mmCIF file of C-alpha atoms in Angstrom:
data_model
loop_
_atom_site.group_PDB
_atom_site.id
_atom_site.type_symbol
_atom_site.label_atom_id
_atom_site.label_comp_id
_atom_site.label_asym_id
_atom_site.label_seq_id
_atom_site.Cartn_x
_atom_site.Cartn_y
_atom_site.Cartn_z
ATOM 1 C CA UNK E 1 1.523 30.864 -33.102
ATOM 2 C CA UNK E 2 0.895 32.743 -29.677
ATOM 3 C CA UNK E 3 2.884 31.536 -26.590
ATOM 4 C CA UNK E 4 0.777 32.295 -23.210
ATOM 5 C CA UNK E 5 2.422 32.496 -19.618
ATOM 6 C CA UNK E 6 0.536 30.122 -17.767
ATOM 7 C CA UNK E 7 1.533 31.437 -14.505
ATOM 8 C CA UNK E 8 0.336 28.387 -11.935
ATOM 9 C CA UNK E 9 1.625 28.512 -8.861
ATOM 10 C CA UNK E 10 1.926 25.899 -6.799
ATOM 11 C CA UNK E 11 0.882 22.719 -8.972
ATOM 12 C CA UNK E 12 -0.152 19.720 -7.313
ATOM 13 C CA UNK E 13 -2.882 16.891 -8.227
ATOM 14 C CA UNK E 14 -5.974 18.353 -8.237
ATOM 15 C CA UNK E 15 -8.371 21.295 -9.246
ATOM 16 C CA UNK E 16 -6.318 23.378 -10.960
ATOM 17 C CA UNK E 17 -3.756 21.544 -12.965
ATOM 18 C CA UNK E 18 -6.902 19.164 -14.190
ATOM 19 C CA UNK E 19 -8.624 22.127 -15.471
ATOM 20 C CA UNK E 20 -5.298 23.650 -16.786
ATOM 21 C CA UNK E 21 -4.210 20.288 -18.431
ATOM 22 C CA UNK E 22 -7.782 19.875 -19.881
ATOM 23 C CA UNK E 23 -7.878 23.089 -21.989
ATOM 24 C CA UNK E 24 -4.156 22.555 -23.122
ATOM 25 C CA UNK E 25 -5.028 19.074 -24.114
ATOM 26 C CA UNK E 26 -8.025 20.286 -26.200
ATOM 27 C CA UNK E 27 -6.878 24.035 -27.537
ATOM 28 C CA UNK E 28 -5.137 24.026 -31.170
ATOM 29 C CA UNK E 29 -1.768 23.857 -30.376
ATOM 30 C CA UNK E 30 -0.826 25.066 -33.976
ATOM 31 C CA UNK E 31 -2.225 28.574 -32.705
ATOM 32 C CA UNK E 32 -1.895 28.525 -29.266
ATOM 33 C CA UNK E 33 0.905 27.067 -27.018
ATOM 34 C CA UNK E 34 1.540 27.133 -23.130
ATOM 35 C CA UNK E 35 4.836 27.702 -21.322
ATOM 36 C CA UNK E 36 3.315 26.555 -17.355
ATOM 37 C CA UNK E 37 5.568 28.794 -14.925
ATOM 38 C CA UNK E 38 5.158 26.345 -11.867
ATOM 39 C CA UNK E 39 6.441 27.346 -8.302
ATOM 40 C CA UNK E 40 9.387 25.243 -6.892
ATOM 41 C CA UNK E 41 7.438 23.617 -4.053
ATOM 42 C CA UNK E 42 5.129 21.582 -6.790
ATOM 43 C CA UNK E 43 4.527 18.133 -6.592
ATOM 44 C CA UNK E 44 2.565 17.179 -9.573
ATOM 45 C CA UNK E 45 3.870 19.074 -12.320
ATOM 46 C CA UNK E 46 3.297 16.979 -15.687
ATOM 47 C CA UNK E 47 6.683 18.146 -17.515
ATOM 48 C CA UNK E 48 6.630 14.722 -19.854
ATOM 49 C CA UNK E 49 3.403 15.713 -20.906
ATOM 50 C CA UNK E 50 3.607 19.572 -21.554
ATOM 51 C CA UNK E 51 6.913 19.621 -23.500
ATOM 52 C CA UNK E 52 5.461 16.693 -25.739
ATOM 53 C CA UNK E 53 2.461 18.571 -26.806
ATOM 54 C CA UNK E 54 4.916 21.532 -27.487
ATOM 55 C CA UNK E 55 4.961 23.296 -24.239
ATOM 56 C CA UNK E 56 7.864 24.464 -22.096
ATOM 57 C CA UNK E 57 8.117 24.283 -18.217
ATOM 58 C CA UNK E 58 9.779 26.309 -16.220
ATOM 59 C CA UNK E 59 10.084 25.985 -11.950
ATOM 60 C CA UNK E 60 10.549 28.933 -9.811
ATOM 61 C CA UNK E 61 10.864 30.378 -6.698
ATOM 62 C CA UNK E 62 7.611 29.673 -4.660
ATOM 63 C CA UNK E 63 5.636 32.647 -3.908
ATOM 64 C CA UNK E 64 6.877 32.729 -0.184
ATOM 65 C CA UNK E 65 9.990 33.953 -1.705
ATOM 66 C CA UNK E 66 8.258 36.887 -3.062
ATOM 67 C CA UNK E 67 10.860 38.800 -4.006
ATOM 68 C CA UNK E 68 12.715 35.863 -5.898
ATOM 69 C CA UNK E 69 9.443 34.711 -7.438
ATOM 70 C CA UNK E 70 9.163 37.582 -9.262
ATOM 71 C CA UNK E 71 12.801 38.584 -10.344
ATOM 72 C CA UNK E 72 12.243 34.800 -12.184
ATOM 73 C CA UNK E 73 9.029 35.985 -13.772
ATOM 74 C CA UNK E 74 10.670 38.947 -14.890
ATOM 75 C CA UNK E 75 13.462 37.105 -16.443
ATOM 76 C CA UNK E 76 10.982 34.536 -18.007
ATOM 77 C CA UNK E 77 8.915 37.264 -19.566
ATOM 78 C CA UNK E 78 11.994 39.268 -20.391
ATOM 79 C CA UNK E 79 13.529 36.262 -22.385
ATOM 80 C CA UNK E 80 10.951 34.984 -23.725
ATOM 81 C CA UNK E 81 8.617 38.137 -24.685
ATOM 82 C CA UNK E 82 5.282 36.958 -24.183
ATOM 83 C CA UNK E 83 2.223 38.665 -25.438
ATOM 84 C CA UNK E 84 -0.350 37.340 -23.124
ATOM 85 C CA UNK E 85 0.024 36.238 -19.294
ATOM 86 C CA UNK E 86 -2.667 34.177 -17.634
ATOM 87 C CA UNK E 87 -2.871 33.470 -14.153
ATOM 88 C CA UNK E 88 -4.478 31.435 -11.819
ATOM 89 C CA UNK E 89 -3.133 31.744 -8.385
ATOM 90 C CA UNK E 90 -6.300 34.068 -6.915
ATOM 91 C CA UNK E 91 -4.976 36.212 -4.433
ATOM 92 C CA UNK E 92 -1.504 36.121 -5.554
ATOM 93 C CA UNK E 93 -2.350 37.348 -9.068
ATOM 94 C CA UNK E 94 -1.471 40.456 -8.282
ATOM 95 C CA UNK E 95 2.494 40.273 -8.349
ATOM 96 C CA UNK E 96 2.713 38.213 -11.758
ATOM 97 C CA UNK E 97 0.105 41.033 -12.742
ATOM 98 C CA UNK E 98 2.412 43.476 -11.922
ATOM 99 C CA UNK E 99 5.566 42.434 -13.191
ATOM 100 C CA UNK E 100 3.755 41.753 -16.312
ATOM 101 C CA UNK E 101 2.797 45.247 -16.851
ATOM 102 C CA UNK E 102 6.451 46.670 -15.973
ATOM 103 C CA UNK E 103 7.813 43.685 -18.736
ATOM 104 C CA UNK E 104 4.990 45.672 -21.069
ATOM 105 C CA UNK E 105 3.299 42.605 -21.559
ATOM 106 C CA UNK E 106 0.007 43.688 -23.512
ATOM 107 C CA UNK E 107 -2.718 40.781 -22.328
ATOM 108 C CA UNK E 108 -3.116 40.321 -18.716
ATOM 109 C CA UNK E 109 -5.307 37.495 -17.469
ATOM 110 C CA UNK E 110 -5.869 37.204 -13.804
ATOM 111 C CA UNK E 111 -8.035 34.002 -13.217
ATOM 112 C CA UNK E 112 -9.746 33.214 -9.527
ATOM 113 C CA UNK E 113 -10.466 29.289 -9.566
ATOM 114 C CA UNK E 114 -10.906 29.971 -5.439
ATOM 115 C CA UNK E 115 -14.333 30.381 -3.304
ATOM 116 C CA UNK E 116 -14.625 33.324 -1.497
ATOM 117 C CA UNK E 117 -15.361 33.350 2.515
ATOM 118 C CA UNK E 118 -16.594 36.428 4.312
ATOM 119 C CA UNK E 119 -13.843 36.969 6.663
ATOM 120 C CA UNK E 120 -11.086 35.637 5.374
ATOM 121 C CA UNK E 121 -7.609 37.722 4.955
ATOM 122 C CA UNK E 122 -7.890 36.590 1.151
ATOM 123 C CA UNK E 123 -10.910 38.065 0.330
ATOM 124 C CA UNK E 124 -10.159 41.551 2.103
ATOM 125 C CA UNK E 125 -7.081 41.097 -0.315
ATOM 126 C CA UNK E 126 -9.363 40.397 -3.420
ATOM 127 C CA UNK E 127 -11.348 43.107 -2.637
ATOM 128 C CA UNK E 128 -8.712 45.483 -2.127
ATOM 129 C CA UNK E 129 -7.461 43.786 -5.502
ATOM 130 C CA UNK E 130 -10.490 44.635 -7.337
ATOM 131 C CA UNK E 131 -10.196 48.260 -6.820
ATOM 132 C CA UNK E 132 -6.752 48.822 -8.085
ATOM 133 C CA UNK E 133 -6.896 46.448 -10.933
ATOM 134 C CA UNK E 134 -7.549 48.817 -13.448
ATOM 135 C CA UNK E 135 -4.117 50.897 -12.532
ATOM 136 C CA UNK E 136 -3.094 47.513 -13.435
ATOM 137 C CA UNK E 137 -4.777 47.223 -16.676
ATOM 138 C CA UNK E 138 -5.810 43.881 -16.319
ATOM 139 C CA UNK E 139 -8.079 41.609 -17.985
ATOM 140 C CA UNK E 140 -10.792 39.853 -15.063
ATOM 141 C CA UNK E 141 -11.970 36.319 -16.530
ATOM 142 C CA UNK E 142 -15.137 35.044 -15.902
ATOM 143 C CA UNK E 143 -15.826 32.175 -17.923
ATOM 144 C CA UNK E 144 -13.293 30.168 -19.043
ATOM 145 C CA UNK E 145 -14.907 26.943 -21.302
ATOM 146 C CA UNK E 146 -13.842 24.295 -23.964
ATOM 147 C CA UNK E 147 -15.871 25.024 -27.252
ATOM 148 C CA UNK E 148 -16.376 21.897 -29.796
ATOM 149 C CA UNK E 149 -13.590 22.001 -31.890
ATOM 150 C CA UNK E 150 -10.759 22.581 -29.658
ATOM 151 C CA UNK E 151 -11.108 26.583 -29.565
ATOM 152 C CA UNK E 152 -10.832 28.394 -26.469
ATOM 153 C CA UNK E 153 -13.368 31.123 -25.546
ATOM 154 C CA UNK E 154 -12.979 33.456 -23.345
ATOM 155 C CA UNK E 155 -15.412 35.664 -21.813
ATOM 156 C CA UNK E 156 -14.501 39.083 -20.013
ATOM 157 C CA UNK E 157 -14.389 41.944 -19.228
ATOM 158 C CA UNK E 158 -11.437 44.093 -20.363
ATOM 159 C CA UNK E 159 -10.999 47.272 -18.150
ATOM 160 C CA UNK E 160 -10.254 50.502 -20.309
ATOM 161 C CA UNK E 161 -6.722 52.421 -19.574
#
């Protein structure tokens, strides 16, 4: 069985955690589990519900606490040796991205679930994001989908080293 970092962020009701939930609900759990790294300031993290289906949850430092935030990814992914980190906090991928790659975590997802506005700080940032990913060596999800049977595919694009 694989264990994946589900790096999340801030998880509240909504968006996110529904699609999250839904593909952890439906994946084979025999092959694939999640551990959901969810930042402190949560409200609507669904702990009864991951650690039943087999997953672990574990609460850190929000991401204004940059610095903290990612000494207790580095811990997590120190202790716990993941092979694949996925995550889904846009703009803010790029720190669990990069303490990833210094834990020598092999798969690196970085998932955008946010819209993009012309102008906006963020999307100078995912721009400027975009261009150094490859020193990064991440892996840039498109499509993310449920297939019949309770599989996950995933489509991307992996960048070469």
């Amino acid at each position: 069985m694989i264990r994946v970092a589900i790096i999340v962020g801030k998880m509240d009701s909504g968006g996110k955690k529904n699609l999250i939930m839904e593909y952890y609900r439906h994946i084979d759990r025999n092959k694939v589990q999640f551990d959901f790294i969810c930042d402190s300031d949560s409200q609507a993290i669904p702990k009864e519900e991951i650690e039943s289906l087999g997953g672990r949850v574990y609460v850190i430092a929000p991401y204004q606490s940059i610095f903290k935030n990612m000494a207790d990814m580095k811990r997590i992914f120190k202790e716990s040796k993941y092979l694949v980190v996925h995550a889904y906090n846009s703009t803010m991928n790029v720190f669990p991205m990069f303490v990833a790659k210094k834990c020598g975590v092999p798969v690196r997802i970085s998932e955008s679930l946010s819209m993009a506005h012309e102008g906006d700080w963020k999307t100078a940032l995912k721009k400027c994001y975009v261009q150094c990913q490859s020193a990064l060596q991440t892996i840039i999800c498109h499509v993310v989908r449920i297939v019949v049977g309770g599989s996950l595919e995933i489509n991307c694009s992996m960048l070469e080293e």
